């Protein structure tokens, strides 16, 4: 396929309720969408960067700049046989995985339409439905958290993840465990602790947590290995794992017993498949992380989650938990057994609501193949 045009746009959308993590509170989202057009088909990808460089170094604005100045000029007009070639095409650019992922994933959407198969099948996914959990932001008090959990469990979600930070941890965990003794429960620290706090983190062992996600530095593997020897709760790495080599290193160093895969963090579907394979070969369970995505990012997450290594419930949940109105139709819905059905139609399996996207768009750039130079007759 020839990558004829690439369009990047920024949309601004408000979350239904604020989301607090150890690095801050998010309400208004600025999200970049990438649309690729080739052979009369259109495919979509989403940049999952945050508004500020607090989860990882990328932001909405760094992704815009890298996409417009480097990625789009490299890719527009190129002929590729398979979206799996995209990482090599973009390999001169270091990092900026979330910007790259949006471009690559848009081409996977197109390729699955071209072949007439669901994206999930094209990627090697086998599951017909995926298991869903929810990620709950930090609340003011344990009393405020309990009714929220009650509501999510009533909706069918299979596991609860709560965000924690120093001062907002043990009391919350103990209250949830007391009220819900059997629920699948885990915590996410988003790098809010240091190895010196291992004794404190060891106190979490009493609460039968499925795992603690990214307790230490966002770019660390080694200290997580030291921490894992001191606590019983399995460590799950999120921020630290950018590719399959990191996954292999972390597993072999025993820095974690679980890995979450985020498409943006690892640079797109090609690398996500390699991370999934590295984990599956080593019997390390994986699950799909979330970045407060719109329906486009969510649809890509659903397809990826159908791969066989995704054996734990992910942070992929219903559109209605985040948005008054999503930008896809139908919206993503969760069954009463806490699952999402993997679409069986070609492509993402959801239609992009162009009108809605246009209403939310605040800026846009279109990139086309450079026209072939017109030969100029040189005068004598
Ligand atoms: O660490 O998993 C994380 C949201 C923003 C940044 C980082 C994280 C998260 C979440 C939300 O946990 C997951 C979701 O999309 O529901
Ligand atoms: Mg996380």
PDB file of N, CA, C and O and ligand atoms in Angstrom, residues 19 21 23 26 55 135 161 163 188 190 213 238-239 260 262 290-293 298 315 317 321-322, ligand 1:
ATOM      1  N   UNK A  19      -9.556  12.608  37.057  1.00  0.00           N
ATOM      2  CA  UNK A  19      -8.815  11.372  37.329  1.00  0.00           C
ATOM      3  C   UNK A  19      -7.512  11.748  38.016  1.00  0.00           C
ATOM      4  O   UNK A  19      -6.664  12.410  37.426  1.00  0.00           O
ATOM      5  N   UNK A  21      -3.930  10.782  39.809  1.00  0.00           N
ATOM      6  CA  UNK A  21      -2.868   9.793  40.001  1.00  0.00           C
ATOM      7  C   UNK A  21      -1.806  10.434  40.887  1.00  0.00           C
ATOM      8  O   UNK A  21      -1.917  11.608  41.244  1.00  0.00           O
ATOM      9  N   UNK A  23       0.841  11.541  40.036  1.00  0.00           N
ATOM     10  CA  UNK A  23       1.512  12.673  39.374  1.00  0.00           C
ATOM     11  C   UNK A  23       0.577  13.824  39.030  1.00  0.00           C
ATOM     12  O   UNK A  23       0.985  14.786  38.390  1.00  0.00           O
ATOM     13  N   UNK A  26      -6.217  14.923  36.109  1.00  0.00           N
ATOM     14  CA  UNK A  26      -6.544  15.213  34.711  1.00  0.00           C
ATOM     15  C   UNK A  26      -8.050  15.382  34.586  1.00  0.00           C
ATOM     16  O   UNK A  26      -8.813  14.598  35.147  1.00  0.00           O
ATOM     17  N   UNK A  55       3.672  11.108  33.090  1.00  0.00           N
ATOM     18  CA  UNK A  55       3.641   9.637  33.049  1.00  0.00           C
ATOM     19  C   UNK A  55       4.909   9.143  32.367  1.00  0.00           C
ATOM     20  O   UNK A  55       5.616   8.278  32.864  1.00  0.00           O
ATOM     21  N   UNK A 135      -9.680   1.158  36.496  1.00  0.00           N
ATOM     22  CA  UNK A 135      -8.621   1.876  37.192  1.00  0.00           C
ATOM     23  C   UNK A 135      -9.270   3.087  37.844  1.00  0.00           C
ATOM     24  O   UNK A 135      -9.847   3.925  37.155  1.00  0.00           O
ATOM     25  N   UNK A 161      -8.583  -1.732  40.296  1.00  0.00           N
ATOM     26  CA  UNK A 161      -7.239  -1.170  40.532  1.00  0.00           C
ATOM     27  C   UNK A 161      -7.429   0.206  41.142  1.00  0.00           C
ATOM     28  O   UNK A 161      -8.229   1.001  40.650  1.00  0.00           O
ATOM     29  N   UNK A 163      -5.441   3.731  42.394  1.00  0.00           N
ATOM     30  CA  UNK A 163      -4.211   4.511  42.360  1.00  0.00           C
ATOM     31  C   UNK A 163      -3.828   4.832  43.802  1.00  0.00           C
ATOM     32  O   UNK A 163      -4.703   5.096  44.641  1.00  0.00           O
ATOM     33  N   UNK A 188      -1.791   0.817  41.869  1.00  0.00           N
ATOM     34  CA  UNK A 188      -0.856   1.418  40.904  1.00  0.00           C
ATOM     35  C   UNK A 188      -0.257   2.670  41.527  1.00  0.00           C
ATOM     36  O   UNK A 188      -0.973   3.617  41.863  1.00  0.00           O
ATOM     37  N   UNK A 190       2.361   4.502  40.103  1.00  0.00           N
ATOM     38  CA  UNK A 190       2.953   5.431  39.125  1.00  0.00           C
ATOM     39  C   UNK A 190       4.250   6.057  39.647  1.00  0.00           C
ATOM     40  O   UNK A 190       4.429   7.286  39.634  1.00  0.00           O
ATOM     41  N   UNK A 213       1.628  -2.087  40.854  1.00  0.00           N
ATOM     42  CA  UNK A 213       2.096  -1.621  39.557  1.00  0.00           C
ATOM     43  C   UNK A 213       3.073  -0.453  39.744  1.00  0.00           C
ATOM     44  O   UNK A 213       2.761   0.510  40.456  1.00  0.00           O
ATOM     45  N   UNK A 238       4.968  -1.103  34.391  1.00  0.00           N
ATOM     46  CA  UNK A 238       4.235  -0.341  33.374  1.00  0.00           C
ATOM     47  C   UNK A 238       5.243   0.606  32.717  1.00  0.00           C
ATOM     48  O   UNK A 238       5.868   0.261  31.699  1.00  0.00           O
ATOM     49  N   UNK A 239       5.467   1.778  33.326  1.00  0.00           N
ATOM     50  CA  UNK A 239       6.307   2.833  32.752  1.00  0.00           C
ATOM     51  C   UNK A 239       7.667   2.347  32.235  1.00  0.00           C
ATOM     52  O   UNK A 239       8.164   2.867  31.228  1.00  0.00           O
ATOM     53  N   UNK A 260       2.305  -4.948  32.193  1.00  0.00           N
ATOM     54  CA  UNK A 260       1.168  -4.387  31.459  1.00  0.00           C
ATOM     55  C   UNK A 260       1.696  -3.832  30.149  1.00  0.00           C
ATOM     56  O   UNK A 260       2.805  -3.326  30.069  1.00  0.00           O
ATOM     57  N   UNK A 262       1.034  -1.228  27.060  1.00  0.00           N
ATOM     58  CA  UNK A 262       0.294  -0.101  26.511  1.00  0.00           C
ATOM     59  C   UNK A 262       0.836   0.131  25.117  1.00  0.00           C
ATOM     60  O   UNK A 262       2.055   0.291  24.940  1.00  0.00           O
ATOM     61  N   UNK A 290      -4.338   1.224  30.138  1.00  0.00           N
ATOM     62  CA  UNK A 290      -5.130   2.273  29.478  1.00  0.00           C
ATOM     63  C   UNK A 290      -4.531   3.638  29.725  1.00  0.00           C
ATOM     64  O   UNK A 290      -3.753   3.837  30.669  1.00  0.00           O
ATOM     65  N   UNK A 291      -4.846   4.583  28.864  1.00  0.00           N
ATOM     66  CA  UNK A 291      -4.363   5.967  28.981  1.00  0.00           C
ATOM     67  C   UNK A 291      -5.516   6.943  28.778  1.00  0.00           C
ATOM     68  O   UNK A 291      -5.354   7.972  28.127  1.00  0.00           O
ATOM     69  N   UNK A 292      -6.677   6.613  29.338  1.00  0.00           N
ATOM     70  CA  UNK A 292      -7.846   7.502  29.218  1.00  0.00           C
ATOM     71  C   UNK A 292      -8.129   7.815  27.750  1.00  0.00           C
ATOM     72  O   UNK A 292      -8.368   8.962  27.381  1.00  0.00           O
ATOM     73  N   UNK A 293      -8.108   6.756  26.932  1.00  0.00           N
ATOM     74  CA  UNK A 293      -8.257   6.934  25.488  1.00  0.00           C
ATOM     75  C   UNK A 293      -9.700   7.231  25.065  1.00  0.00           C
ATOM     76  O   UNK A 293     -10.643   6.831  25.731  1.00  0.00           O
ATOM     77  N   UNK A 298      -9.142   2.991  22.339  1.00  0.00           N
ATOM     78  CA  UNK A 298      -9.831   1.892  23.027  1.00  0.00           C
ATOM     79  C   UNK A 298     -10.028   0.699  22.071  1.00  0.00           C
ATOM     80  O   UNK A 298      -9.807  -0.459  22.433  1.00  0.00           O
ATOM     81  N   UNK A 315      -7.140  -2.643  31.839  1.00  0.00           N
ATOM     82  CA  UNK A 315      -7.787  -1.348  32.118  1.00  0.00           C
ATOM     83  C   UNK A 315      -8.549  -0.876  30.885  1.00  0.00           C
ATOM     84  O   UNK A 315      -8.444   0.280  30.490  1.00  0.00           O
ATOM     85  N   UNK A 317     -12.187  -0.332  29.539  1.00  0.00           N
ATOM     86  CA  UNK A 317     -13.558  -0.346  30.052  1.00  0.00           C
ATOM     87  C   UNK A 317     -14.469   0.476  29.136  1.00  0.00           C
ATOM     88  O   UNK A 317     -14.038   0.963  28.090  1.00  0.00           O
ATOM     89  N   UNK A 321     -17.679   5.326  30.828  1.00  0.00           N
ATOM     90  CA  UNK A 321     -16.984   5.636  32.079  1.00  0.00           C
ATOM     91  C   UNK A 321     -16.153   6.918  31.953  1.00  0.00           C
ATOM     92  O   UNK A 321     -15.812   7.532  32.945  1.00  0.00           O
ATOM     93  N   UNK A 322     -15.797   7.261  30.705  1.00  0.00           N
ATOM     94  CA  UNK A 322     -14.902   8.412  30.491  1.00  0.00           C
ATOM     95  C   UNK A 322     -15.592   9.593  29.831  1.00  0.00           C
ATOM     96  O   UNK A 322     -15.280  10.731  30.139  1.00  0.00           O
TER      97      UNK A 322
HETATM   98  O1  LIG B   1      -0.503   4.160  34.933  1.00  0.00           O
HETATM   99  O2  LIG B   1      -2.081   3.006  34.144  1.00  0.00           O
HETATM  100  C1  LIG B   1      -1.576   4.108  34.359  1.00  0.00           C
HETATM  101  C2  LIG B   1      -4.019   6.832  33.222  1.00  0.00           C
HETATM  102  C3  LIG B   1      -3.139   7.819  32.830  1.00  0.00           C
HETATM  103  C4  LIG B   1      -1.786   7.606  32.970  1.00  0.00           C
HETATM  104  C5  LIG B   1      -1.311   6.405  33.488  1.00  0.00           C
HETATM  105  C6  LIG B   1      -2.198   5.411  33.871  1.00  0.00           C
HETATM  106  C7  LIG B   1      -3.571   5.643  33.756  1.00  0.00           C
HETATM  107  C8  LIG B   1      -4.589   4.694  34.189  1.00  0.00           C
HETATM  108  C9  LIG B   1      -5.947   4.830  33.542  1.00  0.00           C
HETATM  109  O3  LIG B   1      -4.440   3.895  35.072  1.00  0.00           O
HETATM  110  C10 LIG B   1      -6.365   3.628  32.812  1.00  0.00           C
HETATM  111  C11 LIG B   1      -7.593   3.869  31.987  1.00  0.00           C
HETATM  112  O4  LIG B   1      -7.482   4.331  30.822  1.00  0.00           O
HETATM  113  O5  LIG B   1      -8.676   3.591  32.497  1.00  0.00           O
END
